[in-house]
Coordinates of C-alpha atoms (C1' of nucleotides) in Angstrom, one line a residue:
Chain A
X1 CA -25.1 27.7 -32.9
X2 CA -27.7 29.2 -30.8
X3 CA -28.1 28.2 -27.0
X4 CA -29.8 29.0 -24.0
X5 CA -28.4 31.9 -21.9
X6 CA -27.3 29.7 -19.2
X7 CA -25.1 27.9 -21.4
X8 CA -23.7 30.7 -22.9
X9 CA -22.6 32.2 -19.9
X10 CA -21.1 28.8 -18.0
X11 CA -18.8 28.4 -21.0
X12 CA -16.6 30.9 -19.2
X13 CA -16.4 28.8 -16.1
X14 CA -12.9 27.2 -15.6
X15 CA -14.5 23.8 -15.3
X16 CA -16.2 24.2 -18.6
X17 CA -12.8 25.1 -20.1
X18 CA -11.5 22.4 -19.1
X19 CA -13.8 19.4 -20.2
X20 CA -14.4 21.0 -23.4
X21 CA -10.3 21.0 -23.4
X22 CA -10.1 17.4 -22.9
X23 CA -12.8 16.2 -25.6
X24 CA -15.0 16.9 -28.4
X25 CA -18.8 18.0 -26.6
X26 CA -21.9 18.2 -28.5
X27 CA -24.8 20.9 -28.2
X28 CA -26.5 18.8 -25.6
X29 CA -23.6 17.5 -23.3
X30 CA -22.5 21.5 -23.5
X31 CA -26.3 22.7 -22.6
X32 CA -26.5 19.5 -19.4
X33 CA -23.0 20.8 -17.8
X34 CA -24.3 24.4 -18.5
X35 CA -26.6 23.3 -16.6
X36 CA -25.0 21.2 -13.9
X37 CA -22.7 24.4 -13.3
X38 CA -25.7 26.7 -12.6
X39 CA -26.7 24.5 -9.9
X40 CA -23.8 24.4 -8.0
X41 CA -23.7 24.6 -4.1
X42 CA -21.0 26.1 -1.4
X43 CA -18.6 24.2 0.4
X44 CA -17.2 26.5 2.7
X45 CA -13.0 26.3 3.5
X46 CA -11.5 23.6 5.7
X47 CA -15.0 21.6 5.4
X48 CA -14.1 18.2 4.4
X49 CA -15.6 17.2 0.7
X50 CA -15.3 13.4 1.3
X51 CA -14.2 11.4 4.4
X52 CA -11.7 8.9 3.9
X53 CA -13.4 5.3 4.8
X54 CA -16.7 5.9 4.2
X55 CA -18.9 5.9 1.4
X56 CA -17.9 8.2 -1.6
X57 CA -21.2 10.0 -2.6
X58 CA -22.3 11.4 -5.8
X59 CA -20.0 11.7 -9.1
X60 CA -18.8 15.7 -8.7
X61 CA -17.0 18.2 -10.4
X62 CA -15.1 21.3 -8.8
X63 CA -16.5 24.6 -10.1
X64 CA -14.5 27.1 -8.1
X65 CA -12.0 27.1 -5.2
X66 CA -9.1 24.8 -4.0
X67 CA -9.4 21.3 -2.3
X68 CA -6.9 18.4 -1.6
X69 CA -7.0 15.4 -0.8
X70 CA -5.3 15.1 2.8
X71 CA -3.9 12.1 4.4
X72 CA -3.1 13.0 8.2
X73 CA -1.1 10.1 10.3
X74 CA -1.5 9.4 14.4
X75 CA 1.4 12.0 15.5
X76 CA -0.1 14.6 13.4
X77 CA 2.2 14.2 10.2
X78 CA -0.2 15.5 7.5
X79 CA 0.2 14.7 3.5
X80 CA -1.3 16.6 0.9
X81 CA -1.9 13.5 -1.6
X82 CA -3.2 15.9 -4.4
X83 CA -5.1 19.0 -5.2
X84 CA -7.8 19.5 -6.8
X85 CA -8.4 22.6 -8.9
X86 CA -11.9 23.7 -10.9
X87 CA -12.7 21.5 -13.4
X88 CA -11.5 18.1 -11.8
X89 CA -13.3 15.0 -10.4
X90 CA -14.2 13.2 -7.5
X91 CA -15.8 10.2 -7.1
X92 CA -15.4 9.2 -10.9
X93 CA -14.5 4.7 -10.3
X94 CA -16.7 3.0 -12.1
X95 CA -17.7 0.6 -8.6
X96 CA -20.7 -0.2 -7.7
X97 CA -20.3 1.1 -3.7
X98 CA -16.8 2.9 -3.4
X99 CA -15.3 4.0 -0.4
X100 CA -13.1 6.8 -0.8
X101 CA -9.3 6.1 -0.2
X102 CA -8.7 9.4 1.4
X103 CA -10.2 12.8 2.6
X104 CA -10.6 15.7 0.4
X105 CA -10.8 18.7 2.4
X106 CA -12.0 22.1 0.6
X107 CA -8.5 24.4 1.2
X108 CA -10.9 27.6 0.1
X109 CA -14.1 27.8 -0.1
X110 CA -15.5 25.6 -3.1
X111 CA -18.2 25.5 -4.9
X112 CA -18.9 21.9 -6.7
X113 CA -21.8 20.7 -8.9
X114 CA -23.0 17.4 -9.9
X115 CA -21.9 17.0 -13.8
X116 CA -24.0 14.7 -16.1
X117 CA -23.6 11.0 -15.3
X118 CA -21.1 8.9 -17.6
X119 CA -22.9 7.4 -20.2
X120 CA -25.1 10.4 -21.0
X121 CA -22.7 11.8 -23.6
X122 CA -20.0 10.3 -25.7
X123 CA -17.7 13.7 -25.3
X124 CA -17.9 14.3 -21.7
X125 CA -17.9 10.1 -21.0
X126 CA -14.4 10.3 -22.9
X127 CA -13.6 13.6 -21.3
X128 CA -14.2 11.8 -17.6
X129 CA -11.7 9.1 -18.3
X130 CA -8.8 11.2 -19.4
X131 CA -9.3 13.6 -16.7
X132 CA -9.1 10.1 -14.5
X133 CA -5.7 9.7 -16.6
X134 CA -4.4 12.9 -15.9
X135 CA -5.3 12.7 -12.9
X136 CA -3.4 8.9 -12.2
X137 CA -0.3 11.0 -14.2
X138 CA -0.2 14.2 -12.0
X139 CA 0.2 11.3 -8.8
X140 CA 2.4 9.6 -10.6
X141 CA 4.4 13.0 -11.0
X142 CA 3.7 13.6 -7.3
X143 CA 5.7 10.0 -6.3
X144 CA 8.7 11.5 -8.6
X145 CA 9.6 14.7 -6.8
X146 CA 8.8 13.4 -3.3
X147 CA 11.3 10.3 -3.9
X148 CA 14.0 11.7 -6.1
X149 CA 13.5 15.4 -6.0
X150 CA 15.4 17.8 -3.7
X151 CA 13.3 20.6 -2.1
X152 CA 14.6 23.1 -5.5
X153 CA 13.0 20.6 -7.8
X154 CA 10.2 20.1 -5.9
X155 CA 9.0 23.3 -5.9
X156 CA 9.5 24.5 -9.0
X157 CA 8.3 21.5 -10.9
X158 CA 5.1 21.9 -8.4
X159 CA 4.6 24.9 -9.6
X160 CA 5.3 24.4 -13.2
X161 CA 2.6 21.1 -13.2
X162 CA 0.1 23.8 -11.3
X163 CA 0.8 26.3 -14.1
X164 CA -0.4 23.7 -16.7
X165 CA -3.6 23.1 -15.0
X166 CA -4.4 26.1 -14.0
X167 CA -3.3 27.2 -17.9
X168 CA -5.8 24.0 -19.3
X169 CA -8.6 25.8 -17.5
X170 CA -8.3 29.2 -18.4
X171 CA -7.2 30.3 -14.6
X172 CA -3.5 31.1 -15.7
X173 CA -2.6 33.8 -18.6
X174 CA 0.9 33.9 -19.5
X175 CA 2.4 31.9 -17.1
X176 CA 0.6 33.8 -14.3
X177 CA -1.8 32.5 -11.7
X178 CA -3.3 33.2 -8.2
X179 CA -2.0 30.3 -5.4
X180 CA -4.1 30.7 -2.2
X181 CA -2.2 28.4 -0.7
X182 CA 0.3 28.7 2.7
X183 CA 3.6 28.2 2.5
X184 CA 2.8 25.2 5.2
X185 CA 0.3 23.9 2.6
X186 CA 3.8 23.3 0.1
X187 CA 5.6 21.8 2.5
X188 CA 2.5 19.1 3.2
X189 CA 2.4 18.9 -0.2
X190 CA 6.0 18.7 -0.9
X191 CA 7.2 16.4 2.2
X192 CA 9.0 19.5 3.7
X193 CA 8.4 22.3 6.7
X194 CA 7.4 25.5 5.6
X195 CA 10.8 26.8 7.3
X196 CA 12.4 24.8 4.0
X197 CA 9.8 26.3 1.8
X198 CA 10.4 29.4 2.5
X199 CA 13.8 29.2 2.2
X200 CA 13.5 27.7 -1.5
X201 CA 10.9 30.2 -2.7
X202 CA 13.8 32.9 -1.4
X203 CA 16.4 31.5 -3.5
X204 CA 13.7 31.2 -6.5
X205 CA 13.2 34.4 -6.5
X206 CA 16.7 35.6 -5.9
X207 CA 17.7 33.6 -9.2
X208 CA 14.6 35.2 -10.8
X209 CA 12.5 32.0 -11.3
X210 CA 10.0 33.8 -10.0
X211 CA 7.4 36.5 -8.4
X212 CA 5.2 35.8 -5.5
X213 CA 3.7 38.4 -3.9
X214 CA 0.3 39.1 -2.3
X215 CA -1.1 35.0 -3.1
X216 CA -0.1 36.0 -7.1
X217 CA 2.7 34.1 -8.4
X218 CA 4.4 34.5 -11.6
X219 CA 6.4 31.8 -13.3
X220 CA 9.5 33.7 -15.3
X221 CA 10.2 31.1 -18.1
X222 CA 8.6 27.7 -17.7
X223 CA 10.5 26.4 -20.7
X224 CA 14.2 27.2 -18.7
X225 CA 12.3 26.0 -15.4
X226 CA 11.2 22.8 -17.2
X227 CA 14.7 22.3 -18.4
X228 CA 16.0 22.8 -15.2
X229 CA 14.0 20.1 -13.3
X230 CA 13.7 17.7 -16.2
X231 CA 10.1 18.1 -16.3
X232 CA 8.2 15.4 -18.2
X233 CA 5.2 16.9 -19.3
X234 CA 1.6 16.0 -19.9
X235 CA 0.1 17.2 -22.8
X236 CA -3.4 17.0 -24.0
X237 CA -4.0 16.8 -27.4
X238 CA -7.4 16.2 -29.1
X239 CA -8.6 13.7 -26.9
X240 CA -5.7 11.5 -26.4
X241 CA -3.2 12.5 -23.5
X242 CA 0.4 12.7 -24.3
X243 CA 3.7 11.9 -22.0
X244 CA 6.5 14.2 -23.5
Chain B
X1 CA -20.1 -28.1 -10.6
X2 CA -17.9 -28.7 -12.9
X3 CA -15.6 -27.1 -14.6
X4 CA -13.2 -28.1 -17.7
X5 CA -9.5 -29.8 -16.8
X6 CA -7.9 -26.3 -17.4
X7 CA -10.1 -24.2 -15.4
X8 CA -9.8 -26.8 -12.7
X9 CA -6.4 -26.3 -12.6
X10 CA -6.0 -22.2 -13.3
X11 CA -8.1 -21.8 -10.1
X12 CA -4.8 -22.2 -8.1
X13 CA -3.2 -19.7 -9.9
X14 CA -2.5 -16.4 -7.7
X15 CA -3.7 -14.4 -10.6
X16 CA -7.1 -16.2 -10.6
X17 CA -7.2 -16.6 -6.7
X18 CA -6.8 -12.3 -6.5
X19 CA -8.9 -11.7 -9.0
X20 CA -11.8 -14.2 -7.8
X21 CA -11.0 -12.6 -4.4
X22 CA -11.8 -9.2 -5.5
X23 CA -15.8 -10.0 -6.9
X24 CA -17.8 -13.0 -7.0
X25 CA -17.2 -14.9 -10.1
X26 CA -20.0 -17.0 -12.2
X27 CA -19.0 -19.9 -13.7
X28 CA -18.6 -19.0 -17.2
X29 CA -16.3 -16.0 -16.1
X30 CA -14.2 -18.7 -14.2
X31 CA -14.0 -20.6 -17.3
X32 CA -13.1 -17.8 -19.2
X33 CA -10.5 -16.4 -17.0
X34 CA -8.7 -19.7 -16.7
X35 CA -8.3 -20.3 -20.5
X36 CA -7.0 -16.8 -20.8
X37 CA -4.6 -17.8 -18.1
X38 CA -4.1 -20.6 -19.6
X39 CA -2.5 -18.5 -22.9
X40 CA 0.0 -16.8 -20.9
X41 CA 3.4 -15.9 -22.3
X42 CA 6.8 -15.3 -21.0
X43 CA 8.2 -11.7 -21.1
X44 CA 12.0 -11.9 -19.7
X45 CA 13.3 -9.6 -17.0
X46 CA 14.8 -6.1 -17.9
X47 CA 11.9 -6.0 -20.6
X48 CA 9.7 -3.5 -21.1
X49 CA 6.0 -4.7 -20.9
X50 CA 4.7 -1.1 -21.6
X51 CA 6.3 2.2 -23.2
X52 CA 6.3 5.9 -21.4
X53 CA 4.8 7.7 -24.2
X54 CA 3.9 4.9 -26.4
X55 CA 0.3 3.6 -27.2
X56 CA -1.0 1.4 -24.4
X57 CA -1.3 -2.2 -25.9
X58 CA -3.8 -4.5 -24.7
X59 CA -5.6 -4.7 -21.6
X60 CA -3.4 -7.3 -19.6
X61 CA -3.0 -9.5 -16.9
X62 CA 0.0 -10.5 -14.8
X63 CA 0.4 -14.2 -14.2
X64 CA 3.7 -14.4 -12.8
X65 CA 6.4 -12.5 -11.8
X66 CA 7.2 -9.6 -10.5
X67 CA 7.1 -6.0 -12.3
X68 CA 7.0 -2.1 -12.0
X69 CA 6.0 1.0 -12.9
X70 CA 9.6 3.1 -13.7
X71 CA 10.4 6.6 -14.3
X72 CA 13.7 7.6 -15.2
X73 CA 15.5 11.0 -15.0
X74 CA 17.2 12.5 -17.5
X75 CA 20.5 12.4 -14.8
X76 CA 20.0 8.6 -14.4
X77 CA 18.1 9.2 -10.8
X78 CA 15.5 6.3 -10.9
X79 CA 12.2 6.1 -9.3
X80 CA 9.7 2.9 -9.0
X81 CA 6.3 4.1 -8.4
X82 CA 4.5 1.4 -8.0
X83 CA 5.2 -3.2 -8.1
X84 CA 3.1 -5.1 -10.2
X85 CA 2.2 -8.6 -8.8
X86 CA -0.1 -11.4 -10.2
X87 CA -3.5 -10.5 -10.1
X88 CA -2.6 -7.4 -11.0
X89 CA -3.8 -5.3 -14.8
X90 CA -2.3 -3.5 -17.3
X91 CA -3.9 -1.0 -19.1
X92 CA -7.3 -0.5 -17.9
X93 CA -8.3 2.8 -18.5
X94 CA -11.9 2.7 -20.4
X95 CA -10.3 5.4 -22.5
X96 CA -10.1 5.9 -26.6
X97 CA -6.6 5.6 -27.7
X98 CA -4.4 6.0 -24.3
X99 CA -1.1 6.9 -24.3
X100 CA 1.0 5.2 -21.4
X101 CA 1.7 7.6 -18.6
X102 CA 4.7 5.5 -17.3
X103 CA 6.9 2.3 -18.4
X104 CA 6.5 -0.5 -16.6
X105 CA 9.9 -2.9 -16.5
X106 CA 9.9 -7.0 -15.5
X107 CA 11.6 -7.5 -12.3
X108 CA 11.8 -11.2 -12.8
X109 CA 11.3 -13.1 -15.5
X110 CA 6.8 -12.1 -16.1
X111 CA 4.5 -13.9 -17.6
X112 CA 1.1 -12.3 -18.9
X113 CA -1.9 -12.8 -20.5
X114 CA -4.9 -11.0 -21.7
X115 CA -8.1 -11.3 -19.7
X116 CA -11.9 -11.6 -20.7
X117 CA -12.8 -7.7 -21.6
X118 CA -14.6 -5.2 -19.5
X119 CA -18.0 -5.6 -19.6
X120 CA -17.7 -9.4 -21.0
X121 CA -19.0 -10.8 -17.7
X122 CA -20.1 -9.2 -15.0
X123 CA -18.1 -10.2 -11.7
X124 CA -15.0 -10.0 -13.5
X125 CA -15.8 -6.4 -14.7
X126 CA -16.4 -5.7 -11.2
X127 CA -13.3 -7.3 -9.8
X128 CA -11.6 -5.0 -12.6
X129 CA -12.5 -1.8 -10.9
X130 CA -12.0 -2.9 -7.2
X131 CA -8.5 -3.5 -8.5
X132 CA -7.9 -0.5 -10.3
X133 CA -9.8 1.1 -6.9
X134 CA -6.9 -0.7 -5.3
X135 CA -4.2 0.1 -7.5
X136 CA -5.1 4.0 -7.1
X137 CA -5.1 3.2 -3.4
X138 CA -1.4 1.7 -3.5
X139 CA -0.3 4.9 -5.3
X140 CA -1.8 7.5 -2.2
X141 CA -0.2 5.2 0.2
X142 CA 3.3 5.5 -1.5
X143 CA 2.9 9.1 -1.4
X144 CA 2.8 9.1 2.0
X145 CA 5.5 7.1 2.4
X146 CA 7.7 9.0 0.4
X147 CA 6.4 12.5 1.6
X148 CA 5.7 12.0 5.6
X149 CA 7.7 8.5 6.4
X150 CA 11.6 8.0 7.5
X151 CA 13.7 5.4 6.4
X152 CA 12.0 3.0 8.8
X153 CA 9.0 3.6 8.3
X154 CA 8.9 3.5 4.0
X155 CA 10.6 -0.1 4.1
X156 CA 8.6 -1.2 6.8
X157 CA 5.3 0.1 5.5
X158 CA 6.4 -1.5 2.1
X159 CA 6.9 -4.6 3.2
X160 CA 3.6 -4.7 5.4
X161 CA 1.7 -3.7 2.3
X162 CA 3.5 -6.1 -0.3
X163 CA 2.7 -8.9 2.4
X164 CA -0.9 -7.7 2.2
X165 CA -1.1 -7.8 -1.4
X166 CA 0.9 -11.8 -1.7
X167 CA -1.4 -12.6 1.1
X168 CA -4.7 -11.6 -1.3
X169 CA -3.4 -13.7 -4.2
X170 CA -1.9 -16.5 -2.2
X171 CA 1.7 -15.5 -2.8
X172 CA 2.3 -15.3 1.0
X173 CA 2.1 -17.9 3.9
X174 CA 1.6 -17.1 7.2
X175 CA 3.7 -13.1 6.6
X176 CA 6.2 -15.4 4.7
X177 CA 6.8 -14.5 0.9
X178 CA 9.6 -14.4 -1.5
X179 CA 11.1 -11.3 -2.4
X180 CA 13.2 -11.0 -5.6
X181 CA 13.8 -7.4 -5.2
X182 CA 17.8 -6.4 -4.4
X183 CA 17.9 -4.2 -2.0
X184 CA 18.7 -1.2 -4.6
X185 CA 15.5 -1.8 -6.3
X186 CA 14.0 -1.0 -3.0
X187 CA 15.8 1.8 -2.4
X188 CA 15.0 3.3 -6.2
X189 CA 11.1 2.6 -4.7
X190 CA 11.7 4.0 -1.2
X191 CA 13.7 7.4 -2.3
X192 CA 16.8 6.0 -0.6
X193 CA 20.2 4.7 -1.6
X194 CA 20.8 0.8 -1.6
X195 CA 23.2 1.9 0.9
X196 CA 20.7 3.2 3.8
X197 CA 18.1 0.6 3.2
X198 CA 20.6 -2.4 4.1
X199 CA 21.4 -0.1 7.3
X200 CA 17.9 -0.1 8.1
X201 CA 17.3 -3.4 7.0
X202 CA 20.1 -4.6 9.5
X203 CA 18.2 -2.9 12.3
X204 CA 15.2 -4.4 11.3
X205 CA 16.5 -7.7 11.4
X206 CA 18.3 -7.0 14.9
X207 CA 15.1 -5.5 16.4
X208 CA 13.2 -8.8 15.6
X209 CA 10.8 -7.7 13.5
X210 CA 11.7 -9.2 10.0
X211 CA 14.0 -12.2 8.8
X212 CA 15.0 -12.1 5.1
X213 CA 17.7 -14.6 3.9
X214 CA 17.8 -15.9 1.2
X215 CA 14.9 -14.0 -0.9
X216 CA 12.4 -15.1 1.5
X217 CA 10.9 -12.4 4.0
X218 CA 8.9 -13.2 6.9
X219 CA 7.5 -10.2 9.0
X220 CA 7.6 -11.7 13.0
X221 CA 4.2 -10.0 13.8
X222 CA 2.5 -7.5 11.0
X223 CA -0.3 -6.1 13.4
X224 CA 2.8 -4.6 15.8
X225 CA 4.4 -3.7 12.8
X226 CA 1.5 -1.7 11.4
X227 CA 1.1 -0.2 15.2
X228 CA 4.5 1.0 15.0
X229 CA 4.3 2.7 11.4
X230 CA 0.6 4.1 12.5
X231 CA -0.5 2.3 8.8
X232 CA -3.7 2.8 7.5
X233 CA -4.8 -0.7 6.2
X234 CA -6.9 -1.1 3.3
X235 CA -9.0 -4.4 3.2
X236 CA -11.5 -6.1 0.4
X237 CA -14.7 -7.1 1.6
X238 CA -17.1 -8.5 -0.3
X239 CA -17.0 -6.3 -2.9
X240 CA -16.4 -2.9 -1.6
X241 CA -13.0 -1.6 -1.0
X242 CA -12.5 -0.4 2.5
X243 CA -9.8 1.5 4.5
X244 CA -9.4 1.6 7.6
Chain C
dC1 C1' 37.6 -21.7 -9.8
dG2 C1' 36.9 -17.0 -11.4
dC3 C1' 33.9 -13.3 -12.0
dG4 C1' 30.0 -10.2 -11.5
dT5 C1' 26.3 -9.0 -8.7
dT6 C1' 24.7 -8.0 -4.3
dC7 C1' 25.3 -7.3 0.4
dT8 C1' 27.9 -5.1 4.2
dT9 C1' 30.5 -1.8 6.8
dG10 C1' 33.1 2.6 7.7
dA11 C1' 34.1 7.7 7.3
dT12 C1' 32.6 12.1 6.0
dG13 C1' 29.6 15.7 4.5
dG14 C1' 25.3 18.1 3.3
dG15 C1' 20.3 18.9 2.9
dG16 C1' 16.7 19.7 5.4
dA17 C1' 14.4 19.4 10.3
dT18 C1' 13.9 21.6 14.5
dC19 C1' 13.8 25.2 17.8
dA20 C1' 13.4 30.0 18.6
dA21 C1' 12.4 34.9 17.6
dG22 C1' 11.2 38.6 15.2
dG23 C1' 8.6 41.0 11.3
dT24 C1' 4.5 42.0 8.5
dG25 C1' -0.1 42.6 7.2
dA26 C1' -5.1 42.2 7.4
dG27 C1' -8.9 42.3 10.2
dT28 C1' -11.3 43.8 14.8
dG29 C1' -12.8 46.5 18.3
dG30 C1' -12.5 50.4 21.4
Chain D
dC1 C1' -7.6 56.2 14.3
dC2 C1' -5.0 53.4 16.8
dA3 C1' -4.1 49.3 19.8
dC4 C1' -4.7 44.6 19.5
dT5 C1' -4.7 40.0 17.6
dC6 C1' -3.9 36.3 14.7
dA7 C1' -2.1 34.1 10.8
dC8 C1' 1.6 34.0 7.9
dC9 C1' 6.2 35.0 6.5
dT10 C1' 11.2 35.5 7.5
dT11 C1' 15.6 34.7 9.4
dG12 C1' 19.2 32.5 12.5
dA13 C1' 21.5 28.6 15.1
dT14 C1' 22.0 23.9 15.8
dC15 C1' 21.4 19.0 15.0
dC16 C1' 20.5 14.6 12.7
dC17 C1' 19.1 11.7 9.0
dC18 C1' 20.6 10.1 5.0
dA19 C1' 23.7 10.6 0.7
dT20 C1' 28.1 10.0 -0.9
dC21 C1' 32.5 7.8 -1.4
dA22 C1' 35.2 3.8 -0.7
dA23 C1' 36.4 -0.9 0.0
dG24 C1' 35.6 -5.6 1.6
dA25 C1' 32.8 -9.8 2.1
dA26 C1' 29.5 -13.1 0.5
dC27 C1' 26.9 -15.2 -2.8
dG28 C1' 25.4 -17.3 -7.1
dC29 C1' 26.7 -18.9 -11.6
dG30 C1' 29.1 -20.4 -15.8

DNA sequence: CGCGTTCTTGATGGGGATCAAGGTGAGTGG
DNA sequence: CCACTCACCTTGATCCCCATCAAGAACGCG
């Protein structure tokens, strides 16, 4: 198959991984999001991606970087809803004039692009909506550990589901990643202080779960840690996502 | 105008009322939408009306009766993420061949139909994403709750938001509703035991802000209860989702 | 009336918050 | 090259919210 240079090069890109993961994509939905990735602009850290209450702009995809979508209450209580890694959505609904349920702030700096529209092409039209399933599975994950979990479970099964992702896009070998995140960042994520946190990372690493040093961390045996936290995992298999 | 006998009478229907809140509806879609309602049958309580793991079945609409979305642990722990009232759908994902990313267990006894398709009228396919909009929206807010909130807070921002929701398809009277949830299924909702939500619901009930006898809640003044719980509202207007 | 479910209340303990103080490392400027 | 700074990590001490265990009381139902 011969295609522009352009195109070539993108298909490295983690977001390319990961639609082409999700479903089958033709010559010409692979050249347009190519191309969509070459265009892509800077959104430099702590800048705010999408303000919660007003109007949700164009249909984007994450190229690079870390963002999260951030709820933050009157005392100054602050939720980490989700994250968003390269690859994902935002603004993908379906309404005619959406207003975005909650800020996404950029937690790095991020670069984002605007993908082809739904409806161009038949693979990345299917590949939107199961990325909008995973994505409706990874909160319904997220309601899980923050209501049943202890602060153990959290983290590891956190960091097991960020493995996965980070794994479907080609940002994680062998169980390895980079996590620019703050311990602080966990605990908004997690429902707990960073003081907790860092206690349970300790103790993780103690009982060899784990390496985390210098923002790199290292997962020892997802398959034990799974087992340990009764992971249910998501699995994507040729265009149909699986509950396991 | 007029309308057939049945579709006369399905227009009182909470079902009908939520979804004909959420987008304008033309006649035809009316019509339509009653006689579905109109087919409706009985699923008992303790059923399953959807399978973790298990093909979704068809797209679906909840009549009557109270529902939720479940997960299990594989130590028995037990977490609801989300209640399914009438007006609300099942299944609506746009995608292929989906799989079910959680079960979703009657409460009481449901009853269910299936709706006009997507795309088969207009208003209604609008009305279809505001409420999935919605739904998404519920699932955010719960995280909060479960991340950020005490034990005040989650059942009091609970029951603020499930009077919000009755009061959109009818189901509630002036903060007055019927409640068939024991006090353990909102404690396997809240990330408490049944225990500590009866404590809390004592104080509640001693502070002045809620009676509940009998099944039947009634919240003594919502907008000081929303003050006190610093909750972020999310409204329909005409159309468009909005939070403030 | 008897029985199971749900609600209620008490006693006790632990997980995680809170408050407080270092320690560490990268970047900055003199 | 070293002091300085700032963000982040680390550790200790104390407290409280909520889980846990246990046992009645109230309610609905056959």
């Amino acid at each position: 198959m011969i295609r522009p240079a352009i195109a070539l090069q993108r298909t490295f890109e983690p977001a390319f991984r990961r639609l082409s993961k999700l479903a089958a994509l033709d010559a010409g939905a692979e050249t347009a999001l190519a191309a969509a990735i070459d265009d892509a602009v800077l959104v430099q850290a702590r800048r705010e991606l999408l303000s919660e209450g007003k109007a949700v702009g164009p249909f984007r995809l994450i190229v690079a970087g870390w963002a999260a979508r951030v709820r933050v209450l009157a005392d100054g209580r602050r939720q980490f809803l989700s994250f968003l890694l390269p690859g994902d959505l935002i603004g993908h609904c379906g309404q005619s004039h959406p207003i975005a349920s909650s800020t996404i702030a950029a937690l790095t700096d991020v670069t984002v692009c605007t993908p082809p529209a739904p409806g161009a092409f038949a693979g990345l039209t299917e590949a939107y909506h199961i990325s909008r399933a995973l994505e409706e599975a990874h909160l319904l994950a997220h309601i899980t550990r923050l209501g049943r979990f202890n602060a153990h479970e959290r983290i590891r099964d956190l960091l097991l589901e960020l493995n996965e992702r980070l794994t479907l896009n080609g940002m994680a070998v062998r169980d390895s990643f980079d996590l620019p995140l703050t311990q602080e960042m966990l605990g908004d994520a997690l429902g707990l202080t960073s003081v907790h946190v860092n206690r349970m990372v300790q103790t993780a690493r103690r009982d060899g779960d784990l390496q985390w040093r210098g923002g790199r961390v290292t997962l020892t045996d997802p398959a034990v840690l799974a087992r340990k936290v009764g992971r249910t995992v998501v699995r994507v298999t040729g265009g149909a996502t699986e509950v396991s």
